[in-house]
Coordinates of C-alpha atoms in Angstrom, one line a residue:
M1 CA -73.4 87.1 178.3
E2 CA -73.7 83.0 178.4
F3 CA -74.6 81.3 181.6
E4 CA -74.2 77.2 182.0
F5 CA -75.4 75.5 184.7
G6 CA -74.8 72.3 186.1
D7 CA -77.5 70.5 184.9
G8 CA -76.4 71.6 181.6
S9 CA -78.8 74.4 180.2
K10 CA -77.7 77.1 179.0
H11 CA -78.8 80.3 178.7
V12 CA -77.5 84.0 176.5
L13 CA -78.5 87.5 177.9
E14 CA -79.0 90.1 175.7
P15 CA -77.2 93.2 176.5
G16 CA -79.0 95.1 179.6
G17 CA -80.2 91.8 181.0
M18 CA -80.2 90.5 184.4
A19 CA -80.3 87.1 186.2
R20 CA -81.0 85.4 189.4
V21 CA -79.2 82.6 190.5
D22 CA -79.0 80.7 194.0
A23 CA -75.9 80.8 195.6
A24 CA -76.0 77.0 195.6
T25 CA -76.3 76.9 191.6
I26 CA -73.0 75.2 190.1
R27 CA -72.2 77.5 186.9
K28 CA -70.0 78.9 184.1
I29 CA -70.0 82.4 182.6
R30 CA -68.7 83.3 179.4
N31 CA -68.6 86.8 177.4
V32 CA -70.3 86.0 174.1
S33 CA -70.5 89.6 172.7
D34 CA -67.6 91.4 171.2
G35 CA -68.1 94.2 174.0
D36 CA -67.2 94.2 177.6
A37 CA -69.4 92.3 180.2
V38 CA -70.2 93.7 183.8
Y39 CA -71.0 90.9 185.9
V40 CA -72.2 91.9 189.3
I41 CA -72.7 89.2 192.4
A42 CA -74.9 90.9 195.5
G43 CA -75.1 88.8 198.6
G44 CA -76.6 89.6 202.1
K45 CA -78.3 86.8 204.1
D46 CA -75.5 85.4 206.5
G47 CA -72.4 87.2 205.0
Y48 CA -69.6 85.5 202.8
V49 CA -70.0 82.0 203.7
G50 CA -66.4 80.6 202.5
R51 CA -67.5 78.9 199.4
D52 CA -67.1 81.4 197.0
G53 CA -64.3 81.1 193.9
R54 CA -64.1 77.1 195.1
L55 CA -64.3 74.9 191.9
P56 CA -67.4 72.0 192.5
E57 CA -66.3 68.5 193.9
G58 CA -64.9 66.8 190.8
E59 CA -64.0 69.9 188.8
E60 CA -60.7 71.2 187.6
R61 CA -59.4 74.6 186.9
V62 CA -59.0 74.9 183.1
A63 CA -55.0 76.0 182.4
G64 CA -54.9 79.9 181.5
G65 CA -58.2 80.5 182.6
G66 CA -59.6 83.4 184.5
P67 CA -59.3 87.2 183.7
P68 CA -55.7 88.4 182.9
G69 CA -53.6 89.2 185.4
A70 CA -55.5 86.7 187.7
H71 CA -53.4 85.3 190.1
R72 CA -52.7 81.7 189.2

Protein backbone atom coordinates (compact mmCIF):
# COMPACT_ATOMS: atom_id res chain seq x y z
CA MET A 1 0.00 0.00 0.00
CA GLU A 2 1.35 3.41 -0.91
CA PHE A 3 0.62 6.54 1.09
CA GLU A 4 1.12 9.96 -0.52
CA PHE A 5 1.02 12.91 1.85
CA GLY A 6 0.12 16.56 1.33
CA ASP A 7 3.81 17.52 1.32
CA GLY A 8 4.41 15.26 -1.71
CA SER A 9 6.28 12.53 0.18
CA LYS A 10 5.40 8.88 -0.57
CA HIS A 11 5.82 5.82 1.64
CA VAL A 12 5.17 2.17 0.75
CA LEU A 13 4.08 -0.33 3.41
CA GLU A 14 5.05 -3.96 2.89
CA PRO A 15 2.51 -6.75 3.59
CA GLY A 16 1.70 -6.76 7.30
CA GLY A 17 3.01 -3.21 7.74
CA MET A 18 1.34 -0.56 9.86
CA ALA A 19 1.43 3.23 9.99
CA ARG A 20 0.05 5.81 12.38
CA VAL A 21 -1.07 8.98 10.60
CA ASP A 22 -2.47 12.01 12.40
CA ALA A 23 -6.13 12.63 11.58
CA ALA A 24 -5.42 16.11 10.21
CA THR A 25 -2.80 14.81 7.73
CA ILE A 26 -3.89 15.09 4.09
CA ARG A 27 -3.17 11.79 2.33
CA LYS A 28 -3.95 9.61 -0.66
CA ILE A 29 -3.81 5.82 -0.40
CA ARG A 30 -3.27 3.37 -3.22
CA ASN A 31 -2.90 -0.42 -3.34
CA VAL A 32 0.32 -1.09 -5.27
CA SER A 33 0.24 -4.90 -4.89
CA ASP A 34 -1.45 -7.59 -6.94
CA GLY A 35 -3.45 -8.78 -3.92
CA ASP A 36 -6.17 -7.26 -1.81
CA ALA A 37 -5.27 -4.55 0.70
CA VAL A 38 -6.89 -4.00 4.08
CA TYR A 39 -7.08 -0.42 5.36
CA VAL A 40 -8.20 -0.12 8.98
CA ILE A 41 -9.02 3.22 10.58
CA ALA A 42 -9.29 3.59 14.34
CA GLY A 43 -10.37 6.75 16.08
CA GLY A 44 -11.16 7.64 19.61
CA LYS A 45 -10.59 11.03 21.16
CA ASP A 46 -13.73 13.18 20.93
CA GLY A 47 -15.37 10.71 18.50
CA TYR A 48 -16.47 11.51 14.97
CA VAL A 49 -15.71 15.12 14.02
CA GLY A 50 -17.61 15.39 10.73
CA ARG A 51 -14.70 15.78 8.30
CA ASP A 52 -14.16 12.16 7.27
CA GLY A 53 -14.47 11.61 3.55
CA ARG A 54 -14.23 15.30 2.68
CA LEU A 55 -11.67 16.56 0.21
CA PRO A 56 -9.10 19.16 1.26
CA GLU A 57 -9.85 22.71 0.17
CA GLY A 58 -9.05 23.18 -3.53
CA GLU A 59 -9.09 19.44 -4.33
CA GLU A 60 -11.51 17.83 -6.77
CA ARG A 61 -12.72 14.26 -6.81
CA VAL A 62 -11.29 12.25 -9.71
CA ALA A 63 -14.00 10.84 -12.01
CA GLY A 64 -14.27 7.08 -11.67
CA GLY A 65 -12.42 7.06 -8.35
CA GLY A 66 -13.39 4.97 -5.37
CA PRO A 67 -14.08 1.32 -4.77
CA PRO A 68 -16.33 -0.76 -7.03
CA GLY A 69 -19.96 -0.05 -6.25
CA ALA A 70 -19.21 3.15 -4.35
CA HIS A 71 -21.84 5.87 -4.49
CA ARG A 72 -20.82 8.65 -6.90
